[in-house]
PDB file of C-alpha atoms and ligand atoms in Angstrom:
ATOM      1  CA  MET A   1      34.144 239.763 -32.940  1.00 52.00           C
ATOM      2  CA  PRO A   2      38.017 239.748 -32.811  1.00 50.00           C
ATOM      3  CA  GLU A   3      39.825 238.225 -35.361  1.00 55.00           C
ATOM      4  CA  ASP A   4      41.966 235.773 -33.195  1.00 61.00           C
ATOM      5  CA  THR A   5      38.907 234.097 -31.738  1.00 69.00           C
ATOM      6  CA  PHE A   6      37.092 233.031 -34.388  1.00 85.00           C
ATOM      7  CA  ASN A   7      36.028 229.440 -34.275  1.00 93.00           C
ATOM      8  CA  LEU A   8      34.521 227.605 -37.079  1.00 96.00           C
ATOM      9  CA  ALA A   9      32.605 224.371 -37.056  1.00 97.00           C
ATOM     10  CA  ILE A  10      31.750 222.025 -39.945  1.00 98.00           C
ATOM     11  CA  ILE A  11      29.740 219.182 -39.909  1.00 98.00           C
ATOM     12  CA  GLY A  12      29.785 216.742 -42.714  1.00 98.00           C
ATOM     13  CA  HIS A  13      33.127 216.939 -45.054  1.00 98.00           C
ATOM     14  CA  GLY A  14      32.330 215.956 -48.367  1.00 98.00           C
ATOM     15  CA  PHE A  15      32.097 217.897 -51.312  1.00 98.00           C
ATOM     16  CA  VAL A  16      30.287 221.228 -49.808  1.00 98.00           C
ATOM     17  CA  GLY A  17      31.918 220.883 -46.448  1.00 98.00           C
ATOM     18  CA  LYS A  18      35.724 220.423 -47.573  1.00 98.00           C
ATOM     19  CA  ALA A  19      35.232 223.566 -49.930  1.00 98.00           C
ATOM     20  CA  ILE A  20      33.907 225.722 -46.703  1.00 98.00           C
ATOM     21  CA  ASP A  21      36.937 224.400 -44.948  1.00 97.00           C
ATOM     22  CA  GLU A  22      39.223 225.780 -47.744  1.00 97.00           C
ATOM     23  CA  CYS A  23      37.214 228.831 -48.070  1.00 97.00           C
ATOM     24  CA  PHE A  24      38.211 229.779 -44.292  1.00 96.00           C
ATOM     25  CA  PRO A  25      41.892 229.027 -44.369  1.00 93.00           C
ATOM     26  CA  LYS A  26      42.495 231.001 -41.042  1.00 86.00           C
ATOM     27  CA  SER A  27      40.283 230.029 -38.367  1.00 85.00           C
ATOM     28  CA  ASN A  28      40.263 227.409 -35.927  1.00 92.00           C
ATOM     29  CA  LYS A  29      38.263 224.491 -37.642  1.00 94.00           C
ATOM     30  CA  PHE A  30      36.693 222.047 -35.952  1.00 96.00           C
ATOM     31  CA  ILE A  31      35.438 219.050 -38.064  1.00 97.00           C
ATOM     32  CA  ILE A  32      32.895 216.885 -37.638  1.00 98.00           C
ATOM     33  CA  ASP A  33      32.074 213.705 -39.952  1.00 97.00           C
ATOM     34  CA  ILE A  34      30.775 210.522 -39.838  1.00 94.00           C
ATOM     35  CA  ASP A  35      33.714 208.303 -39.365  1.00 88.00           C
ATOM     36  CA  SER A  36      35.796 211.325 -37.584  1.00 89.00           C
ATOM     37  CA  LYS A  37      36.448 211.079 -33.574  1.00 93.00           C
ATOM     38  CA  ASN A  38      35.286 214.733 -33.052  1.00 95.00           C
ATOM     39  CA  GLN A  39      31.753 214.614 -31.900  1.00 96.00           C
ATOM     40  CA  ILE A  40      28.868 217.523 -31.243  1.00 97.00           C
ATOM     41  CA  LYS A  41      29.313 217.230 -27.599  1.00 96.00           C
ATOM     42  CA  ASP A  42      33.051 218.604 -28.171  1.00 96.00           C
ATOM     43  CA  LEU A  43      31.508 221.555 -29.289  1.00 96.00           C
ATOM     44  CA  VAL A  44      30.967 222.879 -25.758  1.00 96.00           C
ATOM     45  CA  ASP A  45      34.283 223.236 -25.044  1.00 95.00           C
ATOM     46  CA  ILE A  46      34.993 224.497 -28.605  1.00 94.00           C
ATOM     47  CA  ASN A  47      32.446 227.542 -28.174  1.00 93.00           C
ATOM     48  CA  PRO A  48      32.191 228.095 -31.961  1.00 96.00           C
ATOM     49  CA  ASN A  49      31.129 231.135 -33.422  1.00 94.00           C
ATOM     50  CA  ILE A  50      29.378 229.631 -36.148  1.00 97.00           C
ATOM     51  CA  ILE A  51      28.730 226.311 -37.691  1.00 98.00           C
ATOM     52  CA  PHE A  52      28.618 225.165 -41.011  1.00 98.00           C
ATOM     53  CA  ILE A  53      25.739 222.447 -41.710  1.00 98.00           C
ATOM     54  CA  CYS A  54      26.774 220.663 -44.965  1.00 98.00           C
ATOM     55  CA  LEU A  55      25.369 216.855 -44.486  1.00 98.00           C
ATOM     56  CA  PRO A  56      23.609 214.788 -47.271  1.00 98.00           C
ATOM     57  CA  THR A  57      20.093 214.857 -48.465  1.00 98.00           C
ATOM     58  CA  PRO A  58      19.496 211.630 -50.134  1.00 98.00           C
ATOM     59  CA  MET A  59      16.440 210.880 -51.951  1.00 97.00           C
ATOM     60  CA  ASN A  60      13.346 209.117 -50.525  1.00 97.00           C
ATOM     61  CA  ASP A  61      11.453 207.050 -52.731  1.00 96.00           C
ATOM     62  CA  ASP A  62       8.609 209.087 -53.102  1.00 96.00           C
ATOM     63  CA  GLY A  63      11.072 212.048 -54.760  1.00 97.00           C
ATOM     64  CA  SER A  64      11.088 214.039 -51.199  1.00 98.00           C
ATOM     65  CA  ILE A  65      14.187 214.622 -49.668  1.00 97.00           C
ATOM     66  CA  ASN A  66      15.524 212.571 -46.519  1.00 98.00           C
ATOM     67  CA  SER A  67      16.439 215.205 -44.040  1.00 98.00           C
ATOM     68  CA  LYS A  68      16.756 212.597 -41.024  1.00 98.00           C
ATOM     69  CA  ILE A  69      20.523 213.118 -40.626  1.00 98.00           C
ATOM     70  CA  ILE A  70      20.357 217.166 -40.210  1.00 98.00           C
ATOM     71  CA  GLU A  71      17.201 217.078 -37.910  1.00 98.00           C
ATOM     72  CA  SER A  72      19.286 214.059 -35.450  1.00 97.00           C
ATOM     73  CA  VAL A  73      21.925 216.987 -35.824  1.00 98.00           C
ATOM     74  CA  PHE A  74      20.095 219.660 -34.859  1.00 97.00           C
ATOM     75  CA  ILE A  75      18.156 217.928 -32.065  1.00 97.00           C
ATOM     76  CA  GLU A  76      22.142 217.144 -30.381  1.00 97.00           C
ATOM     77  CA  ILE A  77      23.115 220.583 -30.847  1.00 97.00           C
ATOM     78  CA  LYS A  78      20.016 221.480 -28.652  1.00 96.00           C
ATOM     79  CA  LYS A  79      20.748 218.759 -26.229  1.00 96.00           C
ATOM     80  CA  TYR A  80      23.991 220.224 -25.484  1.00 97.00           C
ATOM     81  CA  GLY A  81      22.955 224.059 -25.655  1.00 96.00           C
ATOM     82  CA  ILE A  82      25.483 224.977 -28.152  1.00 96.00           C
ATOM     83  CA  ASP A  83      24.565 228.425 -28.712  1.00 92.00           C
ATOM     84  CA  CYS A  84      25.536 230.127 -32.261  1.00 95.00           C
ATOM     85  CA  ILE A  85      24.495 230.673 -35.775  1.00 97.00           C
ATOM     86  CA  ASN A  86      23.857 227.587 -37.501  1.00 98.00           C
ATOM     87  CA  VAL A  87      24.330 227.899 -41.304  1.00 98.00           C
ATOM     88  CA  LEU A  88      22.400 225.109 -43.141  1.00 98.00           C
ATOM     89  CA  LYS A  89      24.200 224.593 -46.467  1.00 98.00           C
ATOM     90  CA  SER A  90      22.119 221.106 -47.365  1.00 98.00           C
ATOM     91  CA  THR A  91      19.562 221.555 -50.233  1.00 98.00           C
ATOM     92  CA  VAL A  92      16.168 221.220 -48.925  1.00 98.00           C
ATOM     93  CA  THR A  93      12.811 222.196 -49.726  1.00 98.00           C
ATOM     94  CA  PRO A  94      10.888 224.942 -48.117  1.00 98.00           C
ATOM     95  CA  ASP A  95       8.352 222.603 -45.726  1.00 98.00           C
ATOM     96  CA  VAL A  96      11.799 220.965 -44.568  1.00 98.00           C
ATOM     97  CA  LEU A  97      13.446 224.184 -43.954  1.00 98.00           C
ATOM     98  CA  GLN A  98      10.310 225.221 -41.707  1.00 98.00           C
ATOM     99  CA  LYS A  99      10.540 222.568 -39.400  1.00 97.00           C
ATOM    100  CA  LEU A 100      14.392 222.746 -39.361  1.00 97.00           C
ATOM    101  CA  SER A 101      14.635 226.283 -38.479  1.00 97.00           C
ATOM    102  CA  GLN A 102      12.770 225.693 -35.292  1.00 96.00           C
ATOM    103  CA  HIS A 103      15.392 223.678 -33.665  1.00 95.00           C
ATOM    104  CA  THR A 104      17.428 226.693 -33.002  1.00 94.00           C
ATOM    105  CA  SER A 105      16.724 230.386 -32.825  1.00 92.00           C
ATOM    106  CA  ARG A 106      20.004 231.113 -34.728  1.00 96.00           C
ATOM    107  CA  PHE A 107      19.030 229.559 -38.043  1.00 98.00           C
ATOM    108  CA  VAL A 108      20.414 230.786 -41.636  1.00 98.00           C
ATOM    109  CA  TYR A 109      20.266 229.107 -44.811  1.00 98.00           C
ATOM    110  CA  ASN A 110      22.911 229.406 -47.308  1.00 98.00           C
ATOM    111  CA  PRO A 111      22.404 227.529 -50.088  1.00 98.00           C
ATOM    112  CA  GLU A 112      25.347 226.196 -51.988  1.00 98.00           C
ATOM    113  CA  PHE A 113      25.558 226.290 -56.082  1.00 97.00           C
ATOM    114  CA  LEU A 114      29.108 224.211 -56.333  1.00 97.00           C
ATOM    115  CA  ARG A 115      30.001 221.356 -58.852  1.00 95.00           C
ATOM    116  CA  GLU A 116      31.685 218.546 -57.641  1.00 95.00           C
ATOM    117  CA  ASN A 117      34.644 218.823 -59.732  1.00 93.00           C
ATOM    118  CA  THR A 118      35.207 222.350 -59.480  1.00 96.00           C
ATOM    119  CA  ALA A 119      33.882 222.430 -55.962  1.00 97.00           C
ATOM    120  CA  VAL A 120      36.427 225.008 -54.105  1.00 97.00           C
ATOM    121  CA  ASP A 121      36.823 227.590 -56.814  1.00 97.00           C
ATOM    122  CA  ASP A 122      33.074 227.586 -57.372  1.00 97.00           C
ATOM    123  CA  LEU A 123      32.647 228.475 -53.900  1.00 97.00           C
ATOM    124  CA  ILE A 124      35.228 230.761 -53.708  1.00 96.00           C
ATOM    125  CA  ASN A 125      34.148 232.569 -57.166  1.00 96.00           C
ATOM    126  CA  SER A 126      30.514 232.083 -56.763  1.00 95.00           C
ATOM    127  CA  GLN A 127      28.594 234.371 -58.386  1.00 94.00           C
ATOM    128  CA  ILE A 128      25.505 234.373 -56.420  1.00 96.00           C
ATOM    129  CA  ASN A 129      25.400 234.117 -52.424  1.00 97.00           C
ATOM    130  CA  ILE A 130      22.081 233.886 -50.724  1.00 98.00           C
ATOM    131  CA  LEU A 131      21.624 234.324 -46.702  1.00 98.00           C
ATOM    132  CA  ALA A 132      18.009 233.646 -45.760  1.00 98.00           C
ATOM    133  CA  GLY A 133      16.854 233.761 -41.933  1.00 97.00           C
ATOM    134  CA  ASN A 134      16.990 236.259 -39.176  1.00 96.00           C
ATOM    135  CA  ARG A 135      18.582 239.359 -40.766  1.00 97.00           C
ATOM    136  CA  ASN A 136      20.847 240.025 -38.087  1.00 97.00           C
ATOM    137  CA  ASP A 137      22.138 236.465 -37.768  1.00 97.00           C
ATOM    138  CA  CYS A 138      22.357 236.662 -42.008  1.00 98.00           C
ATOM    139  CA  LEU A 139      24.506 239.969 -41.588  1.00 98.00           C
ATOM    140  CA  GLU A 140      27.058 238.373 -38.863  1.00 97.00           C
ATOM    141  CA  VAL A 141      27.215 235.589 -41.230  1.00 97.00           C
ATOM    142  CA  GLN A 142      28.307 237.878 -44.257  1.00 97.00           C
ATOM    143  CA  ASN A 143      30.592 239.668 -41.841  1.00 96.00           C
ATOM    144  CA  ILE A 144      32.204 236.274 -40.906  1.00 95.00           C
ATOM    145  CA  PHE A 145      32.570 235.904 -44.896  1.00 96.00           C
ATOM    146  CA  ILE A 146      34.076 239.034 -45.375  1.00 95.00           C
ATOM    147  CA  ASN A 147      36.616 239.151 -42.555  1.00 94.00           C
ATOM    148  CA  PHE A 148      37.703 235.241 -42.400  1.00 94.00           C
ATOM    149  CA  SER A 149      36.958 233.623 -46.098  1.00 95.00           C
ATOM    150  CA  ILE A 150      38.885 233.981 -49.050  1.00 96.00           C
ATOM    151  CA  LYS A 151      35.327 234.345 -51.039  1.00 96.00           C
ATOM    152  CA  LYS A 152      36.359 236.669 -54.111  1.00 96.00           C
ATOM    153  CA  ASN A 153      32.436 237.897 -54.361  1.00 93.00           C
ATOM    154  CA  LEU A 154      31.303 239.088 -51.423  1.00 94.00           C
ATOM    155  CA  ASN A 155      28.180 240.409 -52.618  1.00 94.00           C
ATOM    156  CA  PHE A 156      25.780 239.182 -50.199  1.00 97.00           C
ATOM    157  CA  LYS A 157      22.046 238.793 -50.660  1.00 98.00           C
ATOM    158  CA  ILE A 158      19.325 238.322 -47.917  1.00 98.00           C
ATOM    159  CA  THR A 159      16.072 236.970 -48.669  1.00 98.00           C
ATOM    160  CA  ASP A 160      13.430 234.724 -46.507  1.00 98.00           C
ATOM    161  CA  ILE A 161      14.133 230.816 -46.115  1.00 98.00           C
ATOM    162  CA  GLU A 162      11.603 229.883 -48.487  1.00 98.00           C
ATOM    163  CA  THR A 163      12.683 232.016 -51.604  1.00 98.00           C
ATOM    164  CA  ALA A 164      16.119 230.960 -51.118  1.00 98.00           C
ATOM    165  CA  SER A 165      15.383 227.725 -51.097  1.00 98.00           C
ATOM    166  CA  ILE A 166      13.199 227.882 -54.561  1.00 98.00           C
ATOM    167  CA  ILE A 167      16.165 229.720 -56.179  1.00 98.00           C
ATOM    168  CA  LYS A 168      18.412 226.768 -55.376  1.00 98.00           C
ATOM    169  CA  TYR A 169      15.958 224.235 -56.334  1.00 98.00           C
ATOM    170  CA  THR A 170      14.941 226.521 -59.687  1.00 98.00           C
ATOM    171  CA  ILE A 171      18.330 227.039 -60.991  1.00 98.00           C
ATOM    172  CA  ASN A 172      19.159 223.027 -60.707  1.00 98.00           C
ATOM    173  CA  ALA A 173      15.932 222.388 -62.685  1.00 98.00           C
ATOM    174  CA  PHE A 174      16.286 224.976 -65.058  1.00 98.00           C
ATOM    175  CA  LEU A 175      19.645 223.628 -65.635  1.00 98.00           C
ATOM    176  CA  ALA A 176      18.508 220.257 -65.650  1.00 98.00           C
ATOM    177  CA  SER A 177      16.102 220.768 -68.376  1.00 98.00           C
ATOM    178  CA  LYS A 178      18.503 222.546 -70.826  1.00 98.00           C
ATOM    179  CA  VAL A 179      20.491 219.730 -70.545  1.00 98.00           C
ATOM    180  CA  LEU A 180      17.880 217.671 -71.865  1.00 98.00           C
ATOM    181  CA  PHE A 181      16.759 220.216 -74.498  1.00 98.00           C
ATOM    182  CA  PHE A 182      20.071 220.101 -75.919  1.00 98.00           C
ATOM    183  CA  ASN A 183      20.044 216.393 -75.927  1.00 98.00           C
ATOM    184  CA  GLN A 184      16.941 216.577 -77.953  1.00 97.00           C
ATOM    185  CA  ILE A 185      18.266 219.344 -80.656  1.00 98.00           C
ATOM    186  CA  LYS A 186      21.290 216.947 -80.950  1.00 97.00           C
ATOM    187  CA  GLU A 187      18.964 214.261 -82.190  1.00 97.00           C
ATOM    188  CA  ILE A 188      18.503 216.538 -85.371  1.00 97.00           C
ATOM    189  CA  PHE A 189      22.539 216.327 -86.255  1.00 96.00           C
ATOM    190  CA  ASP A 190      22.165 212.753 -85.188  1.00 95.00           C
ATOM    191  CA  ASN A 191      19.245 212.204 -88.145  1.00 95.00           C
ATOM    192  CA  GLN A 192      20.560 214.630 -90.714  1.00 95.00           C
ATOM    193  CA  ASN A 193      23.936 214.555 -92.753  1.00 89.00           C
ATOM    194  CA  PHE A 194      24.447 218.400 -92.754  1.00 91.00           C
ATOM    195  CA  ASN A 195      27.586 219.486 -93.886  1.00 90.00           C
ATOM    196  CA  GLY A 196      28.719 221.407 -90.480  1.00 89.00           C
ATOM    197  CA  SER A 197      29.012 219.466 -87.140  1.00 94.00           C
ATOM    198  CA  TRP A 198      27.383 219.622 -83.888  1.00 96.00           C
ATOM    199  CA  ASP A 199      30.426 221.236 -82.424  1.00 96.00           C
ATOM    200  CA  ASP A 200      30.223 223.826 -85.220  1.00 96.00           C
ATOM    201  CA  PHE A 201      26.924 224.394 -83.859  1.00 97.00           C
ATOM    202  CA  LEU A 202      27.865 224.588 -80.210  1.00 98.00           C
ATOM    203  CA  ASN A 203      30.731 226.904 -80.869  1.00 98.00           C
ATOM    204  CA  LEU A 204      28.382 229.480 -82.680  1.00 98.00           C
ATOM    205  CA  ILE A 205      25.205 229.279 -80.778  1.00 98.00           C
ATOM    206  CA  CYS A 206      26.886 229.743 -77.293  1.00 98.00           C
ATOM    207  CA  LEU A 207      27.636 232.874 -78.607  1.00 98.00           C
ATOM    208  CA  ASP A 208      24.612 234.038 -77.746  1.00 98.00           C
ATOM    209  CA  THR A 209      25.261 234.967 -74.018  1.00 98.00           C
ATOM    210  CA  ARG A 210      21.680 234.195 -73.269  1.00 98.00           C
ATOM    211  CA  ILE A 211      22.599 230.745 -74.113  1.00 98.00           C
ATOM    212  CA  GLY A 212      25.994 230.391 -73.012  1.00 97.00           C
ATOM    213  CA  GLU A 213      28.306 227.490 -72.735  1.00 97.00           C
ATOM    214  CA  SER A 214      27.154 225.815 -69.434  1.00 96.00           C
ATOM    215  CA  HIS A 215      25.092 222.590 -69.831  1.00 97.00           C
ATOM    216  CA  ILE A 216      24.709 222.500 -73.494  1.00 98.00           C
ATOM    217  CA  ASN A 217      27.357 219.224 -74.414  1.00 98.00           C
ATOM    218  CA  VAL A 218      25.958 216.164 -75.289  1.00 98.00           C
ATOM    219  CA  PRO A 219      26.991 213.584 -73.774  1.00 97.00           C
ATOM    220  CA  GLY A 220      27.709 215.536 -70.806  1.00 97.00           C
ATOM    221  CA  PRO A 221      30.769 215.477 -68.688  1.00 95.00           C
ATOM    222  CA  ASP A 222      30.186 211.844 -67.447  1.00 95.00           C
ATOM    223  CA  GLY A 223      30.005 210.618 -70.670  1.00 97.00           C
ATOM    224  CA  LYS A 224      26.328 210.058 -70.879  1.00 98.00           C
ATOM    225  CA  LYS A 225      23.299 211.271 -72.361  1.00 98.00           C
ATOM    226  CA  GLY A 226      20.877 213.144 -69.771  1.00 98.00           C
ATOM    227  CA  PHE A 227      21.628 214.326 -66.820  1.00 98.00           C
ATOM    228  CA  GLY A 228      22.942 212.431 -63.704  1.00 98.00           C
ATOM    229  CA  GLY A 229      24.985 212.607 -60.471  1.00 97.00           C
ATOM    230  CA  ALA A 230      24.118 213.397 -57.243  1.00 96.00           C
ATOM    231  CA  CYS A 231      22.173 216.860 -57.420  1.00 97.00           C
ATOM    232  CA  PHE A 232      20.297 217.075 -60.547  1.00 98.00           C
ATOM    233  CA  PRO A 233      18.007 214.030 -60.407  1.00 98.00           C
ATOM    234  CA  LYS A 234      17.782 213.947 -56.530  1.00 98.00           C
ATOM    235  CA  ASP A 235      16.864 217.927 -56.733  1.00 98.00           C
ATOM    236  CA  ILE A 236      14.405 217.562 -59.805  1.00 98.00           C
ATOM    237  CA  ALA A 237      12.534 214.919 -58.017  1.00 98.00           C
ATOM    238  CA  ALA A 238      12.270 217.249 -54.741  1.00 98.00           C
ATOM    239  CA  LEU A 239      11.100 219.998 -56.429  1.00 98.00           C
ATOM    240  CA  ILE A 240       8.482 217.992 -58.207  1.00 98.00           C
ATOM    241  CA  ASN A 241       7.061 216.271 -54.963  1.00 98.00           C
ATOM    242  CA  TYR A 242       7.097 219.411 -52.667  1.00 98.00           C
ATOM    243  CA  ALA A 243       5.032 221.386 -55.740  1.00 98.00           C
ATOM    244  CA  SER A 244       2.623 218.556 -55.939  1.00 98.00           C
ATOM    245  CA  ASN A 245       1.991 218.291 -52.363  1.00 98.00           C
ATOM    246  CA  ILE A 246       1.154 222.160 -52.344  1.00 98.00           C
ATOM    247  CA  ASN A 247      -1.283 221.346 -55.738  1.00 98.00           C
ATOM    248  CA  VAL A 248       1.248 222.771 -58.134  1.00 98.00           C
ATOM    249  CA  ASP A 249       1.712 220.557 -61.026  1.00 98.00           C
ATOM    250  CA  LEU A 250       4.734 220.950 -62.480  1.00 98.00           C
ATOM    251  CA  SER A 251       4.363 218.997 -65.886  1.00 98.00           C
ATOM    252  CA  ILE A 252       7.083 220.036 -68.076  1.00 98.00           C
ATOM    253  CA  LEU A 253       9.646 219.412 -65.222  1.00 98.00           C
ATOM    254  CA  LYS A 254       7.604 216.276 -64.728  1.00 98.00           C
ATOM    255  CA  GLU A 255       7.939 215.267 -68.504  1.00 98.00           C
ATOM    256  CA  ILE A 256      11.801 216.078 -68.524  1.00 98.00           C
ATOM    257  CA  GLN A 257      12.405 213.825 -65.735  1.00 98.00           C
ATOM    258  CA  GLU A 258      10.625 211.069 -67.389  1.00 98.00           C
ATOM    259  CA  LYS A 259      12.783 211.483 -70.278  1.00 98.00           C
ATOM    260  CA  ASN A 260      15.528 211.500 -68.183  1.00 98.00           C
ATOM    261  CA  ASN A 261      14.627 208.489 -66.332  1.00 98.00           C
ATOM    262  CA  ASN A 262      14.422 206.904 -69.797  1.00 98.00           C
ATOM    263  CA  ILE A 263      17.612 207.739 -70.653  1.00 98.00           C
ATOM    264  CA  ARG A 264      19.569 207.341 -67.503  1.00 98.00           C
ATOM    265  CA  SER A 265      17.731 203.731 -67.139  1.00 97.00           C
ATOM    266  CA  GLU A 266      20.006 202.497 -69.982  1.00 97.00           C
ATOM    267  CA  TYR A 267      23.194 203.216 -67.757  1.00 97.00           C
ATOM    268  CA  LYS A 268      24.957 201.583 -64.962  1.00 96.00           C
ATOM    269  CA  LYS A 269      24.416 203.778 -61.926  1.00 96.00           C
ATOM    270  CA  SER A 270      27.428 205.771 -60.419  1.00 97.00           C
ATOM    271  CA  ASN A 271      28.630 205.155 -56.704  1.00 97.00           C
ATOM    272  CA  ARG A 272      27.423 208.615 -56.025  1.00 97.00           C
ATOM    273  CA  GLU A 273      23.875 208.388 -57.683  1.00 97.00           C
ATOM    274  CA  ALA A 274      23.497 204.982 -55.813  1.00 97.00           C
ATOM    275  CA  GLU A 275      24.771 206.951 -52.382  1.00 96.00           C
ATOM    276  CA  GLN A 276      22.293 209.431 -52.845  1.00 97.00           C
ATOM    277  CA  ASN A 277      19.235 206.432 -53.547  1.00 97.00           C
ATOM    278  CA  ILE A 278      18.395 208.062 -56.988  1.00 97.00           C
ATOM    279  CA  LYS A 279      16.053 206.195 -58.630  1.00 94.00           C
ATOM    280  CA  PHE A 280      15.758 206.588 -62.708  1.00 97.00           C
ATOM    281  CA  THR A 281      12.449 204.730 -63.031  1.00 94.00           C
ATOM    282  CA  ASN A 282       8.950 206.243 -63.965  1.00 91.00           C
TER     283      ASN A 282
HETATM  284  N1  NAD B 301      27.896 218.145 -53.909  1.00 81.73           N
HETATM  285  C1  NAD B 301      27.653 218.825 -54.885  1.00 81.73           C
HETATM  286  O1  NAD B 301      28.002 219.363 -55.705  1.00 81.73           O
HETATM  287  C2  NAD B 301      26.706 220.072 -54.187  1.00 81.73           C
HETATM  288  C3  NAD B 301      26.383 221.140 -54.452  1.00 81.73           C
HETATM  289  C4  NAD B 301      25.338 222.045 -53.688  1.00 81.73           C
HETATM  290  C5  NAD B 301      24.709 221.688 -52.484  1.00 81.73           C
HETATM  291  N2  NAD B 301      24.895 220.185 -52.653  1.00 81.73           N
HETATM  292  C6  NAD B 301      24.052 219.644 -51.213  1.00 81.73           C
HETATM  293  O2  NAD B 301      24.791 220.131 -49.979  1.00 81.73           O
HETATM  294  C7  NAD B 301      24.644 218.979 -49.011  1.00 81.73           C
HETATM  295  C8  NAD B 301      25.814 218.078 -49.004  1.00 81.73           C
HETATM  296  O3  NAD B 301      26.545 217.412 -50.078  1.00 81.73           O
HETATM  297  P1  NAD B 301      28.021 217.012 -50.382  1.00 81.73           P
HETATM  298  O4  NAD B 301      27.851 216.593 -51.873  1.00 81.73           O
HETATM  299  O5  NAD B 301      28.831 217.808 -49.443  1.00 81.73           O
HETATM  300  O6  NAD B 301      27.868 215.649 -49.878  1.00 81.73           O
HETATM  301  P2  NAD B 301      29.016 214.217 -49.231  1.00 81.73           P
HETATM  302  O7  NAD B 301      28.275 213.216 -49.197  1.00 81.73           O
HETATM  303  O8  NAD B 301      29.994 214.511 -50.446  1.00 81.73           O
HETATM  304  O9  NAD B 301      28.925 214.505 -47.730  1.00 81.73           O
HETATM  305  C9  NAD B 301      28.351 214.684 -46.865  1.00 81.73           C
HETATM  306  C10 NAD B 301      29.312 214.447 -45.861  1.00 81.73           C
HETATM  307  O10 NAD B 301      28.404 214.563 -44.862  1.00 81.73           O
HETATM  308  C11 NAD B 301      29.101 212.921 -43.510  1.00 81.73           C
HETATM  309  N3  NAD B 301      28.052 212.740 -42.447  1.00 81.73           N
HETATM  310  C12 NAD B 301      26.805 211.940 -42.986  1.00 81.73           C
HETATM  311  N4  NAD B 301      26.380 211.658 -42.107  1.00 81.73           N
HETATM  312  C13 NAD B 301      26.960 212.351 -40.915  1.00 81.73           C
HETATM  313  C14 NAD B 301      26.595 212.416 -39.615  1.00 81.73           C
HETATM  314  N5  NAD B 301      25.512 212.058 -38.769  1.00 81.73           N
HETATM  315  N6  NAD B 301      27.578 213.119 -38.587  1.00 81.73           N
HETATM  316  C15 NAD B 301      28.279 213.720 -39.254  1.00 81.73           C
HETATM  317  N7  NAD B 301      28.600 213.734 -41.028  1.00 81.73           N
HETATM  318  C16 NAD B 301      28.043 213.202 -41.614  1.00 81.73           C
HETATM  319  C17 NAD B 301      29.477 211.869 -44.632  1.00 81.73           C
HETATM  320  O11 NAD B 301      30.464 211.413 -43.944  1.00 81.73           O
HETATM  321  C18 NAD B 301      30.143 212.900 -45.832  1.00 81.73           C
HETATM  322  O12 NAD B 301      31.309 213.067 -45.515  1.00 81.73           O
HETATM  323  C19 NAD B 301      23.487 217.830 -49.863  1.00 81.73           C
HETATM  324  O13 NAD B 301      22.498 218.355 -49.492  1.00 81.73           O
HETATM  325  C20 NAD B 301      23.666 218.216 -51.444  1.00 81.73           C
HETATM  326  O14 NAD B 301      22.408 218.230 -52.081  1.00 81.73           O
HETATM  327  C21 NAD B 301      25.436 219.545 -52.876  1.00 81.73           C
END
């Protein structure tokens, strides 16, 4: 692929879409968002080499994810006969991925691990890069990142779509569990008058690299106990729902979700939580 013909389309220009946008400073970009004039049918003339789909997957009332927006976008891409690699970055469960991947012969899943406050840096410096789907298409996506992006870690791992999805959900479920675990340990410090402080405890315990510095602060970055925001509560609910549909009882995670809901239902929901239809009820 000659360097000057690289055309990139991004559908969904929120935290993930904007970070992808910044990650490819030199490409010809075509951005489609809910209120932009650009439409999917315009992609016929643009003839993109690759489309990054960074659309929302809000929470359904039963905890599953709502993939209707992505579904309708795939239907339109097919309707206009736009034939290029479609890279899905949204967080979706394996069953939904299996359905979505049927819409196009060139489907690649590339789960995203960024945090909202540091979205661009996280995407550029991500420690983990997973591509899933047809091997040749995954290799082409890898080459596009290598040749056109400013990503620093270009070590990509290729796997199947289901494993890729479970990796994404497991990381978020593990980190959310870590948050609740440290919330409970903090209760010991709140309950007892130790000579040392909670901050001393954190400064020392994080020296063990198996624990590390992330997700141990109480309250968290939003100033609240427990975990909230647009991702953790939604992803934990989706993983529990998916597992229960295949008769796997994630009882530890359910307990964590229940305890978190008890904590978070005491707070007013943030706009991001409301947007994603997140519910903190048991
Ligand atoms: N925010 C994060 O930290 C993060 C991290 C990793 C993965 N994810 C996942 O990535 C996906 C996107 O997350 P986000 O935080 O970027 O979402 P977001 O809400 O910030 O952005 C989504 C964008 O899609 C646009 N949009 C909605 N419907 C559309 C349509 N029909 N056509 C075109 N554009 C449309 C919205 O206007 C918005 O700009 C979700 O599945 C999320 O779970 C998010």
